[in-house]
Short mmCIF file of C-alpha atoms in Angstrom, two decimals:
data_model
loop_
_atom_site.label_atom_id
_atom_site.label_comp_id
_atom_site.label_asym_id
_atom_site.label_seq_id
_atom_site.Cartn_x
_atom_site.Cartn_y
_atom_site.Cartn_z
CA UNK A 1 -10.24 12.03 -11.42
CA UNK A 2 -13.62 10.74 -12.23
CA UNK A 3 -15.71 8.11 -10.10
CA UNK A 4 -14.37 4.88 -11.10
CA UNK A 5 -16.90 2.16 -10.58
CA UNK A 6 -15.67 -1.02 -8.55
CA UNK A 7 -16.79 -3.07 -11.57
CA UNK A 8 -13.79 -1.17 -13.62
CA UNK A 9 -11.22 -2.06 -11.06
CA UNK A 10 -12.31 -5.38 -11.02
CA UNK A 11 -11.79 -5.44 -15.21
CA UNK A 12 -8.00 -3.76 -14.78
CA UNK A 13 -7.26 -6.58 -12.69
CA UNK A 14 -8.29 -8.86 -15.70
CA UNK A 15 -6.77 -7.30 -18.43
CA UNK A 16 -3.32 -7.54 -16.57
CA UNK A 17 -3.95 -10.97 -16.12
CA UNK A 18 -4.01 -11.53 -20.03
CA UNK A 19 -1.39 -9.12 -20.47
CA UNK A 20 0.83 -11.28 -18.47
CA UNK A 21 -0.17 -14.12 -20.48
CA UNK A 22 0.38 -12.28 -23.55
CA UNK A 23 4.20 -11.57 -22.39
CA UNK A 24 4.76 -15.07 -21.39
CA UNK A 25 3.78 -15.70 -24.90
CA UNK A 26 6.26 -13.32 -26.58
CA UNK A 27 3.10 -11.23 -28.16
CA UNK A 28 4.33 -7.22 -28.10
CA UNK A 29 1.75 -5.58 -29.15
CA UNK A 30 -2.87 -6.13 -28.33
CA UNK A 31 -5.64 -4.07 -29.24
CA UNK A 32 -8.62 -2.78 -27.23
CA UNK A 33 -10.31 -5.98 -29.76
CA UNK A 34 -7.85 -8.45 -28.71
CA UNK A 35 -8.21 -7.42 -24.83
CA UNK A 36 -11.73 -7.58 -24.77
CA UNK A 37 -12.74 -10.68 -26.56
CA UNK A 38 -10.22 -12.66 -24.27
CA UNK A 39 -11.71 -10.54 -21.05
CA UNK A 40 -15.29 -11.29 -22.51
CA UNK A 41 -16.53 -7.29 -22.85
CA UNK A 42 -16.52 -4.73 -25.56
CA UNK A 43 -13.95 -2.76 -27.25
CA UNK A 44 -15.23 0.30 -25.93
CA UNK A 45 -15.29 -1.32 -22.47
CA UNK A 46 -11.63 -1.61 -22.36
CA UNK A 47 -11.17 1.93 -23.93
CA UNK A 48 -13.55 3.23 -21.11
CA UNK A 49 -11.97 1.28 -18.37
CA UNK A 50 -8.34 2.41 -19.53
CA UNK A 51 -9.05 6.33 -19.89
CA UNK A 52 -10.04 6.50 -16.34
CA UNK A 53 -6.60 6.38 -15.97
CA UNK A 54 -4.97 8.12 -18.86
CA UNK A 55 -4.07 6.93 -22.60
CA UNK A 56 -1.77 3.90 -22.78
CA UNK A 57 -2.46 3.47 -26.71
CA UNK A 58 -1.72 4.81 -30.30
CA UNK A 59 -5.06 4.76 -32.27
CA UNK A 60 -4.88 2.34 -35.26
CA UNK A 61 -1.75 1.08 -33.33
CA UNK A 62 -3.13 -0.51 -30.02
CA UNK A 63 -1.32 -0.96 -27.25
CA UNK A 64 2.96 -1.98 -26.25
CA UNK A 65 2.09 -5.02 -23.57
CA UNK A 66 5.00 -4.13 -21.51
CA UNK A 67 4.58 -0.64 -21.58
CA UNK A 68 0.39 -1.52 -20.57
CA UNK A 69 1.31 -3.94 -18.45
CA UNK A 70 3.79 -1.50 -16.35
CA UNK A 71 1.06 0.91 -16.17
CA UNK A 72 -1.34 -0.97 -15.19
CA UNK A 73 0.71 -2.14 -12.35
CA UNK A 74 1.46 1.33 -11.55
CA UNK A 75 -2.38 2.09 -11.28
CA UNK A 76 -3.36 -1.35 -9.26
CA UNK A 77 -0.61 0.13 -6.85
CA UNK A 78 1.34 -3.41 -7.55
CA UNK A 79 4.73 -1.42 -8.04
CA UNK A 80 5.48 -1.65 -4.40
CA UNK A 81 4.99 -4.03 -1.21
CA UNK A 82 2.66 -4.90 1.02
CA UNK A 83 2.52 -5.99 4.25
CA UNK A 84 -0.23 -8.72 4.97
CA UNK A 85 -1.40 -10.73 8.35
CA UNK A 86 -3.77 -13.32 8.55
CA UNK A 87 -5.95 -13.65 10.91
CA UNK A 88 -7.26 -17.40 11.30
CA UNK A 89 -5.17 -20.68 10.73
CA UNK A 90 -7.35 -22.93 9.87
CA UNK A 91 -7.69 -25.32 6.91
CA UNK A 92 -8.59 -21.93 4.73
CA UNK A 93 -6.04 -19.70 6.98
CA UNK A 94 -2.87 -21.71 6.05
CA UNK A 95 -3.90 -22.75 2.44
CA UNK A 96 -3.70 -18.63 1.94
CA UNK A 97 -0.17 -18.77 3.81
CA UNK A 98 1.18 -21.30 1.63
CA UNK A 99 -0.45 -19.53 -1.90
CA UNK A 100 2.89 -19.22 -4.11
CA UNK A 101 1.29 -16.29 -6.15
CA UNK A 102 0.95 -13.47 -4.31
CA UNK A 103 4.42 -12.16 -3.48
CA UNK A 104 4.58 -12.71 -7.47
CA UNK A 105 2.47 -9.14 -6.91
CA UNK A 106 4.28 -7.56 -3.84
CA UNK A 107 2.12 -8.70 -1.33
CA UNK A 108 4.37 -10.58 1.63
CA UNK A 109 2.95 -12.24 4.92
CA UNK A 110 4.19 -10.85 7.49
CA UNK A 111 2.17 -12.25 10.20
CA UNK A 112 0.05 -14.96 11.49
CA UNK A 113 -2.84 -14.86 14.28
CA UNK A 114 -5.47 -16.99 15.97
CA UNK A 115 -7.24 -17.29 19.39
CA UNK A 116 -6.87 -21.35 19.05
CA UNK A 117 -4.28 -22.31 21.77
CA UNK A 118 -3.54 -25.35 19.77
CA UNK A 119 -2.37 -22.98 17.08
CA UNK A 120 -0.30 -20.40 19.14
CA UNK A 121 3.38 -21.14 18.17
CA UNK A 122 3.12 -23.15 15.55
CA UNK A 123 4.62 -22.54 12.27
CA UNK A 124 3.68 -22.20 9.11
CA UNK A 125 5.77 -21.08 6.10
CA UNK A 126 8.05 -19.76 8.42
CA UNK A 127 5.67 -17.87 10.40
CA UNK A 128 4.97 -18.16 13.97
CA UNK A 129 1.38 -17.96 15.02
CA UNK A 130 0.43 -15.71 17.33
CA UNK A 131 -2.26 -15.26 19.59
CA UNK A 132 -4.90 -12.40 18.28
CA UNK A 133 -5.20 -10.38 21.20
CA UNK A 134 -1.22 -9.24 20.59
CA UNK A 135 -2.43 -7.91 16.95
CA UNK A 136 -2.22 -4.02 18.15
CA UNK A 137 1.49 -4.78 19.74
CA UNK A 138 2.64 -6.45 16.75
CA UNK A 139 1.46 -3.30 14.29
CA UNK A 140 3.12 -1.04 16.07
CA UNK A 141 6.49 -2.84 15.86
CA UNK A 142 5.59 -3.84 12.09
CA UNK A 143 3.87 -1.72 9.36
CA UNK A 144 0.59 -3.63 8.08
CA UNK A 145 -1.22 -3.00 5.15
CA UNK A 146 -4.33 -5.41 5.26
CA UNK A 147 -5.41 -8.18 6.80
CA UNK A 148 -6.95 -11.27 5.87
CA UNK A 149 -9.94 -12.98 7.48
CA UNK A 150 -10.15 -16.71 7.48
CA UNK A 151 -12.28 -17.53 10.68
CA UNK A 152 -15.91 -18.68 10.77
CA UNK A 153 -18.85 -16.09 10.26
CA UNK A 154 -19.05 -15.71 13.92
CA UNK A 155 -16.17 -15.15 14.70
CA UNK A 156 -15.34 -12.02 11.63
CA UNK A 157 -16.68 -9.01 13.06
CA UNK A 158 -14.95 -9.25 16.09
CA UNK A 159 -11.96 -10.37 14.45
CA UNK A 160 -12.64 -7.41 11.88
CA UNK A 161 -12.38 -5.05 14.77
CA UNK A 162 -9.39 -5.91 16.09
CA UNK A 163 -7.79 -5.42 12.53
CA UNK A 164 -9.37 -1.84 12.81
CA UNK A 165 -8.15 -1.33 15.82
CA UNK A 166 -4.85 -2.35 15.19
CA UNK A 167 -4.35 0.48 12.99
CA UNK A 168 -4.88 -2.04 9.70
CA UNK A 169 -6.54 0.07 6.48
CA UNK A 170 -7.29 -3.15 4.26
CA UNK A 171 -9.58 -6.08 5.23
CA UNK A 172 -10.30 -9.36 2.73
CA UNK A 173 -13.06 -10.78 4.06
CA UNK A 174 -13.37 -14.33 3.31
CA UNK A 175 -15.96 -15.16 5.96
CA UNK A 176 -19.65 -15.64 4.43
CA UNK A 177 -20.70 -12.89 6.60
CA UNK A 178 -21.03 -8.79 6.58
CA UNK A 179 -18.72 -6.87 8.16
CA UNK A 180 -20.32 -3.90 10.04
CA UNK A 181 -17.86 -0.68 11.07
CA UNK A 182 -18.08 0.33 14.29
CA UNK A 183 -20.60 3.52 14.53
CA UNK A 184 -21.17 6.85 17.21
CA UNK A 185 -24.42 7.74 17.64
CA UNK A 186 -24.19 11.75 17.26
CA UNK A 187 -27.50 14.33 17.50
CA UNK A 188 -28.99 14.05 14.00
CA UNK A 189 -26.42 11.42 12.48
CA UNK A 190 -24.10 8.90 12.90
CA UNK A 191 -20.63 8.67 12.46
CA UNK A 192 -18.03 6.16 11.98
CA UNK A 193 -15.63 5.27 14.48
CA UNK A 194 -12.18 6.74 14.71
CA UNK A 195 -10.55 3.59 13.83
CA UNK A 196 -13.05 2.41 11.14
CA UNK A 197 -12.41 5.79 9.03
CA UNK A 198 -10.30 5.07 5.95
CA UNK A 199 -11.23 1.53 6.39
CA UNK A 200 -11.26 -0.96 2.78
CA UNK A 201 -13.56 -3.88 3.59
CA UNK A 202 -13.50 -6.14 0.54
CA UNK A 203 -15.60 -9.47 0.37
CA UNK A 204 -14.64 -12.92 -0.81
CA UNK A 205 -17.47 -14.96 -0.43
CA UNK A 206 -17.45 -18.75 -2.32
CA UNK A 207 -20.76 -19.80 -0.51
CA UNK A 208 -22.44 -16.16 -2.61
CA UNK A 209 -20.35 -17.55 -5.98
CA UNK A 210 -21.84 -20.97 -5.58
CA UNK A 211 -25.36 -19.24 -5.41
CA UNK A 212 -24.51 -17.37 -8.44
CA UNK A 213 -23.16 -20.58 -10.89
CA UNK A 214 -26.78 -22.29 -9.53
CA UNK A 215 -28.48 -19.83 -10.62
CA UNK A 216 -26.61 -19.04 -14.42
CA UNK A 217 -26.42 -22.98 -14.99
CA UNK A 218 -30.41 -22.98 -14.59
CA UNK A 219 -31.07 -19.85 -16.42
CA UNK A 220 -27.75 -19.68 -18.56
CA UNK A 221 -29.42 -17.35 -21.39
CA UNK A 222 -29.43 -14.23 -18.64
CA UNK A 223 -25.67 -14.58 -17.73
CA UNK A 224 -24.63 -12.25 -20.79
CA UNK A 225 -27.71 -10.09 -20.93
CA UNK A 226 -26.68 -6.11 -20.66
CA UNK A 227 -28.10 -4.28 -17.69
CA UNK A 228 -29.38 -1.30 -18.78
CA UNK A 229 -29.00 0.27 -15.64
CA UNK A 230 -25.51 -0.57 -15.45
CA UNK A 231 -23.17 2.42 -17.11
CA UNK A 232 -20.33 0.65 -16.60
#
Protein backbone atom coordinates (compact mmCIF):
# COMPACT_ATOMS: atom_id res chain seq x y z
CA UNK A 1 0.00 0.00 0.00
CA UNK A 2 1.17 3.47 -0.64
CA UNK A 3 2.06 6.19 2.11
CA UNK A 4 -1.15 7.58 3.07
CA UNK A 5 -0.77 11.07 4.42
CA UNK A 6 -2.48 11.80 7.92
CA UNK A 7 -4.29 14.66 6.15
CA UNK A 8 -6.18 11.74 3.97
CA UNK A 9 -7.24 9.88 7.04
CA UNK A 10 -8.39 12.84 8.51
CA UNK A 11 -10.71 13.48 5.05
CA UNK A 12 -12.11 9.57 5.24
CA UNK A 13 -13.27 10.40 8.54
CA UNK A 14 -15.26 13.34 6.91
CA UNK A 15 -16.67 11.87 4.06
CA UNK A 16 -18.27 9.12 6.36
CA UNK A 17 -19.61 11.72 8.32
CA UNK A 18 -21.69 13.04 5.24
CA UNK A 19 -22.29 9.68 4.13
CA UNK A 20 -24.11 9.05 7.28
CA UNK A 21 -25.99 12.10 6.78
CA UNK A 22 -26.72 11.21 3.35
CA UNK A 23 -28.37 7.73 4.64
CA UNK A 24 -30.29 9.41 7.31
CA UNK A 25 -31.61 11.34 4.45
CA UNK A 26 -32.70 8.39 2.27
CA UNK A 27 -30.10 9.65 -0.65
CA UNK A 28 -28.61 6.12 -2.35
CA UNK A 29 -26.41 7.13 -4.49
CA UNK A 30 -23.22 10.61 -4.31
CA UNK A 31 -20.59 11.46 -6.56
CA UNK A 32 -16.90 12.27 -5.99
CA UNK A 33 -18.77 16.18 -6.87
CA UNK A 34 -21.36 15.79 -4.34
CA UNK A 35 -18.73 14.47 -1.59
CA UNK A 36 -16.41 17.09 -2.06
CA UNK A 37 -18.33 20.26 -2.25
CA UNK A 38 -20.11 19.22 1.11
CA UNK A 39 -16.39 18.14 2.57
CA UNK A 40 -15.08 21.54 1.08
CA UNK A 41 -12.11 19.88 -1.38
CA UNK A 42 -11.90 18.82 -4.95
CA UNK A 43 -13.29 16.08 -6.92
CA UNK A 44 -10.06 14.68 -7.52
CA UNK A 45 -9.35 14.98 -3.78
CA UNK A 46 -11.94 12.52 -2.91
CA UNK A 47 -10.95 10.23 -5.90
CA UNK A 48 -7.29 10.43 -4.55
CA UNK A 49 -8.21 9.94 -0.98
CA UNK A 50 -10.55 6.86 -1.90
CA UNK A 51 -8.00 4.87 -4.25
CA UNK A 52 -5.58 4.65 -1.46
CA UNK A 53 -7.80 2.17 -0.50
CA UNK A 54 -9.25 0.54 -3.55
CA UNK A 55 -12.28 1.54 -6.01
CA UNK A 56 -15.65 1.94 -4.28
CA UNK A 57 -17.25 3.63 -7.55
CA UNK A 58 -18.64 3.06 -11.15
CA UNK A 59 -17.32 5.94 -13.38
CA UNK A 60 -20.22 8.10 -14.72
CA UNK A 61 -22.17 6.24 -11.92
CA UNK A 62 -20.61 7.49 -8.55
CA UNK A 63 -20.81 5.85 -5.65
CA UNK A 64 -23.82 3.22 -3.57
CA UNK A 65 -23.73 5.21 0.07
CA UNK A 66 -24.24 2.06 1.88
CA UNK A 67 -21.99 0.08 0.04
CA UNK A 68 -19.19 3.44 0.62
CA UNK A 69 -20.22 3.87 3.78
CA UNK A 70 -19.53 0.00 4.80
CA UNK A 71 -16.21 0.33 3.31
CA UNK A 72 -15.22 3.05 4.66
CA UNK A 73 -15.96 1.69 8.01
CA UNK A 74 -14.10 -1.31 7.12
CA UNK A 75 -10.95 0.87 6.32
CA UNK A 76 -11.32 3.37 9.58
CA UNK A 77 -11.22 -0.14 11.37
CA UNK A 78 -14.89 0.95 12.84
CA UNK A 79 -16.27 -2.67 12.03
CA UNK A 80 -15.22 -3.90 15.38
CA UNK A 81 -14.77 -2.74 19.20
CA UNK A 82 -12.67 -1.01 21.13
CA UNK A 83 -11.70 -0.95 24.40
CA UNK A 84 -11.07 2.64 25.88
CA UNK A 85 -9.86 4.01 29.56
CA UNK A 86 -9.65 7.37 30.59
CA UNK A 87 -7.27 8.60 32.39
CA UNK A 88 -8.34 11.91 34.35
CA UNK A 89 -11.91 12.70 35.82
CA UNK A 90 -12.12 15.94 35.82
CA UNK A 91 -14.63 18.45 34.40
CA UNK A 92 -13.09 17.38 30.72
CA UNK A 93 -12.49 13.56 31.99
CA UNK A 94 -16.22 12.82 32.72
CA UNK A 95 -17.79 15.09 29.96
CA UNK A 96 -15.80 12.36 27.56
CA UNK A 97 -17.40 9.48 29.82
CA UNK A 98 -20.77 10.69 29.43
CA UNK A 99 -20.29 11.52 25.27
CA UNK A 100 -23.39 9.43 23.80
CA UNK A 101 -21.58 9.13 20.34
CA UNK A 102 -18.88 7.09 20.48
CA UNK A 103 -20.10 3.55 21.14
CA UNK A 104 -22.36 4.73 18.02
CA UNK A 105 -18.63 3.77 16.40
CA UNK A 106 -17.53 0.71 18.55
CA UNK A 107 -15.57 2.43 20.89
CA UNK A 108 -16.79 1.36 24.73
CA UNK A 109 -15.26 2.69 28.11
CA UNK A 110 -14.11 0.29 29.83
CA UNK A 111 -12.30 2.03 32.49
CA UNK A 112 -11.81 5.02 34.56
CA UNK A 113 -8.50 6.38 36.41
CA UNK A 114 -7.16 9.27 38.44
CA UNK A 115 -4.55 9.93 41.21
CA UNK A 116 -7.28 12.42 42.98
CA UNK A 117 -8.33 10.55 46.21
CA UNK A 118 -11.49 12.49 46.11
CA UNK A 119 -12.17 10.72 42.86
CA UNK A 120 -11.15 7.06 43.71
CA UNK A 121 -14.51 5.14 43.87
CA UNK A 122 -16.69 7.26 42.57
CA UNK A 123 -18.88 6.55 39.72
CA UNK A 124 -19.52 7.74 36.70
CA UNK A 125 -21.68 6.21 33.93
CA UNK A 126 -21.39 3.16 35.65
CA UNK A 127 -17.78 3.17 36.02
CA UNK A 128 -15.82 3.03 39.09
CA UNK A 129 -12.79 5.22 39.27
CA UNK A 130 -9.79 3.88 39.99
CA UNK A 131 -6.67 4.99 41.24
CA UNK A 132 -3.85 5.30 38.26
CA UNK A 133 -1.14 3.50 39.73
CA UNK A 134 -3.46 0.04 39.32
CA UNK A 135 -3.56 0.89 35.36
CA UNK A 136 -0.92 -2.10 34.51
CA UNK A 137 -3.13 -4.63 36.87
CA UNK A 138 -6.25 -3.65 35.34
CA UNK A 139 -4.79 -4.31 31.48
CA UNK A 140 -3.79 -7.40 32.18
CA UNK A 141 -7.21 -8.58 33.46
CA UNK A 142 -8.91 -6.39 30.57
CA UNK A 143 -7.80 -5.92 26.90
CA UNK A 144 -7.26 -2.02 26.19
CA UNK A 145 -7.04 -0.45 23.06
CA UNK A 146 -6.27 3.34 23.81
CA UNK A 147 -6.41 5.57 26.30
CA UNK A 148 -7.56 8.92 26.76
CA UNK A 149 -5.78 11.81 28.46
CA UNK A 150 -7.77 14.42 30.25
CA UNK A 151 -5.32 15.74 33.03
CA UNK A 152 -3.47 19.08 33.05
CA UNK A 153 -0.24 19.60 30.84
CA UNK A 154 1.81 18.63 33.75
CA UNK A 155 0.54 16.02 34.63
CA UNK A 156 0.35 14.08 30.61
CA UNK A 157 3.64 12.73 30.13
CA UNK A 158 3.74 10.94 33.14
CA UNK A 159 0.31 9.92 32.80
CA UNK A 160 1.28 9.05 29.03
CA UNK A 161 3.79 6.65 30.39
CA UNK A 162 1.89 4.76 32.45
CA UNK A 163 -0.56 4.13 29.44
CA UNK A 164 2.69 2.84 27.66
CA UNK A 165 3.55 0.93 30.19
CA UNK A 166 0.44 -0.62 30.71
CA UNK A 167 0.70 -2.32 27.53
CA UNK A 168 -1.90 0.48 25.86
CA UNK A 169 -1.07 1.03 21.79
CA UNK A 170 -3.43 4.20 21.35
CA UNK A 171 -3.11 7.55 23.22
CA UNK A 172 -5.66 10.81 22.56
CA UNK A 173 -3.99 13.40 23.92
CA UNK A 174 -6.16 16.14 24.96
CA UNK A 175 -3.65 17.91 27.20
CA UNK A 176 -2.14 21.23 25.49
CA UNK A 177 1.15 19.67 25.83
CA UNK A 178 3.72 17.21 23.74
CA UNK A 179 3.98 13.93 24.55
CA UNK A 180 7.63 12.69 24.43
CA UNK A 181 8.29 8.57 24.15
CA UNK A 182 10.51 7.30 26.37
CA UNK A 183 14.15 6.96 24.59
CA UNK A 184 17.69 4.55 25.15
CA UNK A 185 20.59 6.19 24.53
CA UNK A 186 22.55 3.48 22.27
CA UNK A 187 26.39 4.10 20.65
CA UNK A 188 25.61 6.17 17.54
CA UNK A 189 21.66 6.41 17.97
CA UNK A 190 18.84 6.31 19.96
CA UNK A 191 16.16 4.08 20.28
CA UNK A 192 12.74 3.98 21.55
CA UNK A 193 11.76 2.26 24.53
CA UNK A 194 10.38 -1.23 24.60
CA UNK A 195 7.07 -0.12 25.67
CA UNK A 196 6.84 3.07 23.51
CA UNK A 197 7.36 0.88 20.16
CA UNK A 198 4.09 0.56 18.25
CA UNK A 199 2.91 3.45 20.20
CA UNK A 200 -0.18 5.96 18.33
CA UNK A 201 0.08 9.33 20.06
CA UNK A 202 -2.67 11.49 18.57
CA UNK A 203 -3.23 15.22 19.69
CA UNK A 204 -6.40 17.08 20.54
CA UNK A 205 -5.47 20.36 21.38
CA UNK A 206 -8.53 23.28 21.62
CA UNK A 207 -6.06 25.92 23.12
CA UNK A 208 -3.81 25.22 19.26
CA UNK A 209 -7.58 25.43 17.41
CA UNK A 210 -8.35 28.64 19.18
CA UNK A 211 -4.89 29.99 17.87
CA UNK A 212 -5.81 28.85 14.51
CA UNK A 213 -9.70 30.57 14.22
CA UNK A 214 -7.59 33.97 15.60
CA UNK A 215 -5.54 33.83 13.17
CA UNK A 216 -8.11 32.86 9.86
CA UNK A 217 -10.76 35.44 11.33
CA UNK A 218 -7.88 38.21 10.99
CA UNK A 219 -6.48 37.05 7.78
CA UNK A 220 -9.62 35.06 6.43
CA UNK A 221 -8.47 35.39 2.59
CA UNK A 222 -5.40 32.70 3.42
CA UNK A 223 -7.73 30.02 5.00
CA UNK A 224 -8.51 28.46 1.43
CA UNK A 225 -5.25 29.28 -0.28
CA UNK A 226 -3.55 25.86 -1.83
CA UNK A 227 -0.17 24.99 -0.42
CA UNK A 228 1.90 24.20 -3.02
CA UNK A 229 4.00 22.16 -1.05
CA UNK A 230 1.25 20.17 0.11
CA UNK A 231 0.61 16.92 -2.37
CA UNK A 232 -2.09 15.92 -0.58
Amino acid sequence: MAEIPTAAISRLVTYLRILEQLELQDVSRTSSTDLAERAGVTAFQVRKDLAYFGRFGTRGMGYTVPILKRELVRVLGLNRSWNVVIVGVGRLGQAIANYPGASDYQFQYVGLFDVNPDLIGTQVRGLTVHHLDTLRDFTQQHPVDMGFLAVPPDRAQDAAQSLADAGVKGILNFAPTVIQPRTIDRPGHTDLSEEWRGVIVENVDFLAGMKRLAFYILNPHLKDAPNPEDPA
